[in-house]
């Protein structure tokens, strides 16, 4: 078997640094599989005790009903798949339970408080108001994709402000032949952009990730050679859209964009942004000393290695 290509190795290392951007919400979410969820709920209500041993026996007997445990702690099936992929190397709860049923239960409890949530919820009497509140909260959960993207924007904007750079948020920067490309942040502004930054964060998956890749490709397609294009991209949704992510990562390998950073790489992003700004005369001197950049989101695995800046400019 041949060794992986260097770009594959780099891409997989990047995917290993992705963070969960949105928190779980303990709500009873609606589902198309209503009958199965109702049956699973009835079975959980009938358990004599709520314990790791009891739930391990339950998931072994009903592996297809693991999403009901996810719903207990506010996870949609999509988010459950993504988190299982990180924790167990598979997005299939049936396979995860087949390989390590007790491990799945312990993970749900330690990470999301399954036992306490199930004990508190399974015998509660729900009013019509509770039903309406659950539906309303589900809509809020669906809107969290925007929250994830804003979290990355806020982190990037804080770095730009700390460096003292002029900037504008959310617009289209002017590139070659007067064509424009989308950017979440432009330095010093969109009309005279020297540095354009994309901020893309998703914990869920879907066509919006493809659209995000298209935006970054559009940025690369219209930018002048002197314009730096940087992208800060994170969120566990990319684990289920690796084909899309590969297209974006290829832009970095082909030197069509100048930097691609997970949130764990914000220190490198700060260094590269400063270097680009110095090259354009927007800043002077060496990168000022500062404490570690505050990294939002939740790390899912230990990452002891440090990542170097990508631009490698000689200043």
PDB file of N, CA and C in Angstrom, residues 14 172-173 180-184 196-202 208-223 228-234 238 244-252 256-261:
ATOM      1  N   UNK A  14      -5.344  18.504   9.507  1.00  0.00           N
ATOM      2  CA  UNK A  14      -6.233  19.659   9.702  1.00  0.00           C
ATOM      3  C   UNK A  14      -7.575  19.192  10.255  1.00  0.00           C
ATOM      4  N   UNK A 172     -17.985  42.487  -0.437  1.00  0.00           N
ATOM      5  CA  UNK A 172     -17.309  41.948  -1.615  1.00  0.00           C
ATOM      6  C   UNK A 172     -16.109  42.834  -1.919  1.00  0.00           C
ATOM      7  N   UNK A 173     -14.941  42.208  -2.028  1.00  0.00           N
ATOM      8  CA  UNK A 173     -13.737  42.977  -2.308  1.00  0.00           C
ATOM      9  C   UNK A 173     -13.489  43.043  -3.810  1.00  0.00           C
ATOM     10  N   UNK A 180     -15.456  41.179  -8.426  1.00  0.00           N
ATOM     11  CA  UNK A 180     -15.515  41.171  -6.966  1.00  0.00           C
ATOM     12  C   UNK A 180     -15.656  39.748  -6.442  1.00  0.00           C
ATOM     13  N   UNK A 181     -15.178  39.556  -5.241  1.00  0.00           N
ATOM     14  CA  UNK A 181     -15.305  38.269  -4.572  1.00  0.00           C
ATOM     15  C   UNK A 181     -15.817  38.465  -3.163  1.00  0.00           C
ATOM     16  N   UNK A 182     -16.492  37.460  -2.605  1.00  0.00           N
ATOM     17  CA  UNK A 182     -17.033  37.583  -1.252  1.00  0.00           C
ATOM     18  C   UNK A 182     -15.929  37.505  -0.218  1.00  0.00           C
ATOM     19  N   UNK A 183     -16.109  38.208   0.878  1.00  0.00           N
ATOM     20  CA  UNK A 183     -15.169  38.117   2.002  1.00  0.00           C
ATOM     21  C   UNK A 183     -15.915  38.458   3.276  1.00  0.00           C
ATOM     22  N   UNK A 184     -15.575  37.778   4.342  1.00  0.00           N
ATOM     23  CA  UNK A 184     -16.168  38.088   5.642  1.00  0.00           C
ATOM     24  C   UNK A 184     -15.443  39.232   6.327  1.00  0.00           C
ATOM     25  N   UNK A 196      -7.948  39.656   2.223  1.00  0.00           N
ATOM     26  CA  UNK A 196      -9.344  39.234   2.294  1.00  0.00           C
ATOM     27  C   UNK A 196      -9.413  37.939   3.097  1.00  0.00           C
ATOM     28  N   UNK A 197     -10.344  37.877   4.033  1.00  0.00           N
ATOM     29  CA  UNK A 197     -10.428  36.734   4.934  1.00  0.00           C
ATOM     30  C   UNK A 197     -11.823  36.116   4.855  1.00  0.00           C
ATOM     31  N   UNK A 198     -11.877  34.798   4.735  1.00  0.00           N
ATOM     32  CA  UNK A 198     -13.130  34.045   4.819  1.00  0.00           C
ATOM     33  C   UNK A 198     -13.207  33.387   6.186  1.00  0.00           C
ATOM     34  N   UNK A 199     -14.386  33.409   6.804  1.00  0.00           N
ATOM     35  CA  UNK A 199     -14.616  32.785   8.114  1.00  0.00           C
ATOM     36  C   UNK A 199     -15.777  31.804   7.957  1.00  0.00           C
ATOM     37  N   UNK A 200     -15.508  30.512   7.993  1.00  0.00           N
ATOM     38  CA  UNK A 200     -16.520  29.511   7.706  1.00  0.00           C
ATOM     39  C   UNK A 200     -16.542  28.454   8.799  1.00  0.00           C
ATOM     40  N   UNK A 201     -17.648  28.378   9.542  1.00  0.00           N
ATOM     41  CA  UNK A 201     -17.760  27.399  10.607  1.00  0.00           C
ATOM     42  C   UNK A 201     -19.093  26.681  10.575  1.00  0.00           C
ATOM     43  N   UNK A 202     -19.053  25.350  10.619  1.00  0.00           N
ATOM     44  CA  UNK A 202     -20.273  24.552  10.573  1.00  0.00           C
ATOM     45  C   UNK A 202     -20.115  23.305  11.437  1.00  0.00           C
ATOM     46  N   UNK A 208     -24.824  24.050   2.469  1.00  0.00           N
ATOM     47  CA  UNK A 208     -24.188  25.310   2.860  1.00  0.00           C
ATOM     48  C   UNK A 208     -22.670  25.175   2.931  1.00  0.00           C
ATOM     49  N   UNK A 209     -22.159  23.972   3.178  1.00  0.00           N
ATOM     50  CA  UNK A 209     -20.710  23.774   3.186  1.00  0.00           C
ATOM     51  C   UNK A 209     -20.154  23.850   1.768  1.00  0.00           C
ATOM     52  N   UNK A 210     -20.897  23.288   0.810  1.00  0.00           N
ATOM     53  CA  UNK A 210     -20.492  23.411  -0.591  1.00  0.00           C
ATOM     54  C   UNK A 210     -20.480  24.871  -1.008  1.00  0.00           C
ATOM     55  N   UNK A 211     -21.495  25.614  -0.571  1.00  0.00           N
ATOM     56  CA  UNK A 211     -21.554  27.041  -0.894  1.00  0.00           C
ATOM     57  C   UNK A 211     -20.368  27.782  -0.291  1.00  0.00           C
ATOM     58  N   UNK A 212     -19.955  27.397   0.917  1.00  0.00           N
ATOM     59  CA  UNK A 212     -18.808  28.045   1.558  1.00  0.00           C
ATOM     60  C   UNK A 212     -17.532  27.794   0.766  1.00  0.00           C
ATOM     61  N   UNK A 213     -17.352  26.568   0.281  1.00  0.00           N
ATOM     62  CA  UNK A 213     -16.184  26.254  -0.543  1.00  0.00           C
ATOM     63  C   UNK A 213     -16.204  27.077  -1.818  1.00  0.00           C
ATOM     64  N   UNK A 214     -17.382  27.203  -2.429  1.00  0.00           N
ATOM     65  CA  UNK A 214     -17.511  28.000  -3.647  1.00  0.00           C
ATOM     66  C   UNK A 214     -17.108  29.444  -3.397  1.00  0.00           C
ATOM     67  N   UNK A 215     -17.477  29.983  -2.236  1.00  0.00           N
ATOM     68  CA  UNK A 215     -17.092  31.360  -1.915  1.00  0.00           C
ATOM     69  C   UNK A 215     -15.580  31.509  -1.840  1.00  0.00           C
ATOM     70  N   UNK A 216     -14.917  30.559  -1.185  1.00  0.00           N
ATOM     71  CA  UNK A 216     -13.458  30.645  -1.082  1.00  0.00           C
ATOM     72  C   UNK A 216     -12.818  30.499  -2.455  1.00  0.00           C
ATOM     73  N   UNK A 217     -13.376  29.634  -3.306  1.00  0.00           N
ATOM     74  CA  UNK A 217     -12.864  29.485  -4.664  1.00  0.00           C
ATOM     75  C   UNK A 217     -13.059  30.774  -5.456  1.00  0.00           C
ATOM     76  N   UNK A 218     -14.181  31.441  -5.248  1.00  0.00           N
ATOM     77  CA  UNK A 218     -14.425  32.717  -5.920  1.00  0.00           C
ATOM     78  C   UNK A 218     -13.411  33.769  -5.465  1.00  0.00           C
ATOM     79  N   UNK A 219     -13.089  33.781  -4.180  1.00  0.00           N
ATOM     80  CA  UNK A 219     -12.079  34.706  -3.672  1.00  0.00           C
ATOM     81  C   UNK A 219     -10.738  34.473  -4.368  1.00  0.00           C
ATOM     82  N   UNK A 220     -10.359  33.197  -4.483  1.00  0.00           N
ATOM     83  CA  UNK A 220      -9.089  32.863  -5.137  1.00  0.00           C
ATOM     84  C   UNK A 220      -9.121  33.236  -6.610  1.00  0.00           C
ATOM     85  N   UNK A 221     -10.297  33.106  -7.220  1.00  0.00           N
ATOM     86  CA  UNK A 221     -10.405  33.339  -8.651  1.00  0.00           C
ATOM     87  C   UNK A 221     -10.294  34.792  -9.065  1.00  0.00           C
ATOM     88  N   UNK A 222     -10.678  35.718  -8.206  1.00  0.00           N
ATOM     89  CA  UNK A 222     -10.686  37.131  -8.590  1.00  0.00           C
ATOM     90  C   UNK A 222      -9.534  37.917  -7.984  1.00  0.00           C
ATOM     91  N   UNK A 223      -8.801  37.341  -7.042  1.00  0.00           N
ATOM     92  CA  UNK A 223      -7.804  38.133  -6.326  1.00  0.00           C
ATOM     93  C   UNK A 223      -6.585  38.438  -7.192  1.00  0.00           C
ATOM     94  N   UNK A 228      -3.691  39.141  -0.458  1.00  0.00           N
ATOM     95  CA  UNK A 228      -3.630  37.911   0.320  1.00  0.00           C
ATOM     96  C   UNK A 228      -5.042  37.412   0.596  1.00  0.00           C
ATOM     97  N   UNK A 229      -5.259  36.124   0.353  1.00  0.00           N
ATOM     98  CA  UNK A 229      -6.534  35.484   0.651  1.00  0.00           C
ATOM     99  C   UNK A 229      -6.296  34.446   1.742  1.00  0.00           C
ATOM    100  N   UNK A 230      -6.916  34.652   2.893  1.00  0.00           N
ATOM    101  CA  UNK A 230      -6.790  33.770   4.043  1.00  0.00           C
ATOM    102  C   UNK A 230      -8.166  33.229   4.408  1.00  0.00           C
ATOM    103  N   UNK A 231      -8.227  32.004   4.893  1.00  0.00           N
ATOM    104  CA  UNK A 231      -9.509  31.400   5.277  1.00  0.00           C
ATOM    105  C   UNK A 231      -9.363  30.712   6.626  1.00  0.00           C
ATOM    106  N   UNK A 232     -10.266  31.044   7.548  1.00  0.00           N
ATOM    107  CA  UNK A 232     -10.338  30.369   8.843  1.00  0.00           C
ATOM    108  C   UNK A 232     -11.579  29.487   8.806  1.00  0.00           C
ATOM    109  N   UNK A 233     -11.371  28.191   8.853  1.00  0.00           N
ATOM    110  CA  UNK A 233     -12.444  27.223   8.597  1.00  0.00           C
ATOM    111  C   UNK A 233     -12.434  26.174   9.705  1.00  0.00           C
ATOM    112  N   UNK A 234     -13.579  25.964  10.338  1.00  0.00           N
ATOM    113  CA  UNK A 234     -13.623  25.004  11.439  1.00  0.00           C
ATOM    114  C   UNK A 234     -15.040  24.464  11.584  1.00  0.00           C
ATOM    115  N   UNK A 238     -17.526  19.549   8.713  1.00  0.00           N
ATOM    116  CA  UNK A 238     -16.631  19.220   7.594  1.00  0.00           C
ATOM    117  C   UNK A 238     -16.229  17.753   7.598  1.00  0.00           C
ATOM    118  N   UNK A 244     -15.899  18.173  -0.187  1.00  0.00           N
ATOM    119  CA  UNK A 244     -15.918  19.630  -0.290  1.00  0.00           C
ATOM    120  C   UNK A 244     -14.669  20.222   0.350  1.00  0.00           C
ATOM    121  N   UNK A 245     -14.318  19.709   1.532  1.00  0.00           N
ATOM    122  CA  UNK A 245     -13.154  20.259   2.208  1.00  0.00           C
ATOM    123  C   UNK A 245     -11.892  20.035   1.387  1.00  0.00           C
ATOM    124  N   UNK A 246     -11.794  18.896   0.709  1.00  0.00           N
ATOM    125  CA  UNK A 246     -10.613  18.611  -0.110  1.00  0.00           C
ATOM    126  C   UNK A 246     -10.448  19.656  -1.204  1.00  0.00           C
ATOM    127  N   UNK A 247     -11.562  20.087  -1.812  1.00  0.00           N
ATOM    128  CA  UNK A 247     -11.482  21.109  -2.864  1.00  0.00           C
ATOM    129  C   UNK A 247     -10.923  22.415  -2.298  1.00  0.00           C
ATOM    130  N   UNK A 248     -11.329  22.746  -1.089  1.00  0.00           N
ATOM    131  CA  UNK A 248     -10.830  23.975  -0.482  1.00  0.00           C
ATOM    132  C   UNK A 248      -9.366  23.817  -0.062  1.00  0.00           C
ATOM    133  N   UNK A 249      -9.023  22.680   0.503  1.00  0.00           N
ATOM    134  CA  UNK A 249      -7.647  22.456   0.913  1.00  0.00           C
ATOM    135  C   UNK A 249      -6.708  22.457  -0.299  1.00  0.00           C
ATOM    136  N   UNK A 250      -7.217  22.001  -1.453  1.00  0.00           N
ATOM    137  CA  UNK A 250      -6.403  21.998  -2.668  1.00  0.00           C
ATOM    138  C   UNK A 250      -5.999  23.413  -3.074  1.00  0.00           C
ATOM    139  N   UNK A 251      -6.834  24.389  -2.768  1.00  0.00           N
ATOM    140  CA  UNK A 251      -6.485  25.779  -3.081  1.00  0.00           C
ATOM    141  C   UNK A 251      -5.212  26.191  -2.355  1.00  0.00           C
ATOM    142  N   UNK A 252      -5.052  25.724  -1.117  1.00  0.00           N
ATOM    143  CA  UNK A 252      -3.834  26.021  -0.371  1.00  0.00           C
ATOM    144  C   UNK A 252      -2.644  25.293  -0.973  1.00  0.00           C
ATOM    145  N   UNK A 256      -3.175  28.923  -4.446  1.00  0.00           N
ATOM    146  CA  UNK A 256      -4.186  29.857  -4.944  1.00  0.00           C
ATOM    147  C   UNK A 256      -4.775  30.690  -3.806  1.00  0.00           C
ATOM    148  N   UNK A 257      -4.657  30.206  -2.573  1.00  0.00           N
ATOM    149  CA  UNK A 257      -4.916  31.026  -1.395  1.00  0.00           C
ATOM    150  C   UNK A 257      -3.666  30.966  -0.533  1.00  0.00           C
ATOM    151  N   UNK A 258      -3.543  31.915   0.375  1.00  0.00           N
ATOM    152  CA  UNK A 258      -2.291  32.088   1.098  1.00  0.00           C
ATOM    153  C   UNK A 258      -2.287  31.463   2.486  1.00  0.00           C
ATOM    154  N   UNK A 259      -3.439  31.076   2.980  1.00  0.00           N
ATOM    155  CA  UNK A 259      -3.479  30.472   4.303  1.00  0.00           C
ATOM    156  C   UNK A 259      -4.830  29.839   4.568  1.00  0.00           C
ATOM    157  N   UNK A 260      -4.823  28.700   5.256  1.00  0.00           N
ATOM    158  CA  UNK A 260      -6.045  28.004   5.645  1.00  0.00           C
ATOM    159  C   UNK A 260      -5.838  27.532   7.079  1.00  0.00           C
ATOM    160  N   UNK A 261      -6.718  27.962   7.996  1.00  0.00           N
ATOM    161  CA  UNK A 261      -6.464  27.790   9.421  1.00  0.00           C
ATOM    162  C   UNK A 261      -7.702  27.254  10.142  1.00  0.00           C
TER     163      UNK A 261
END
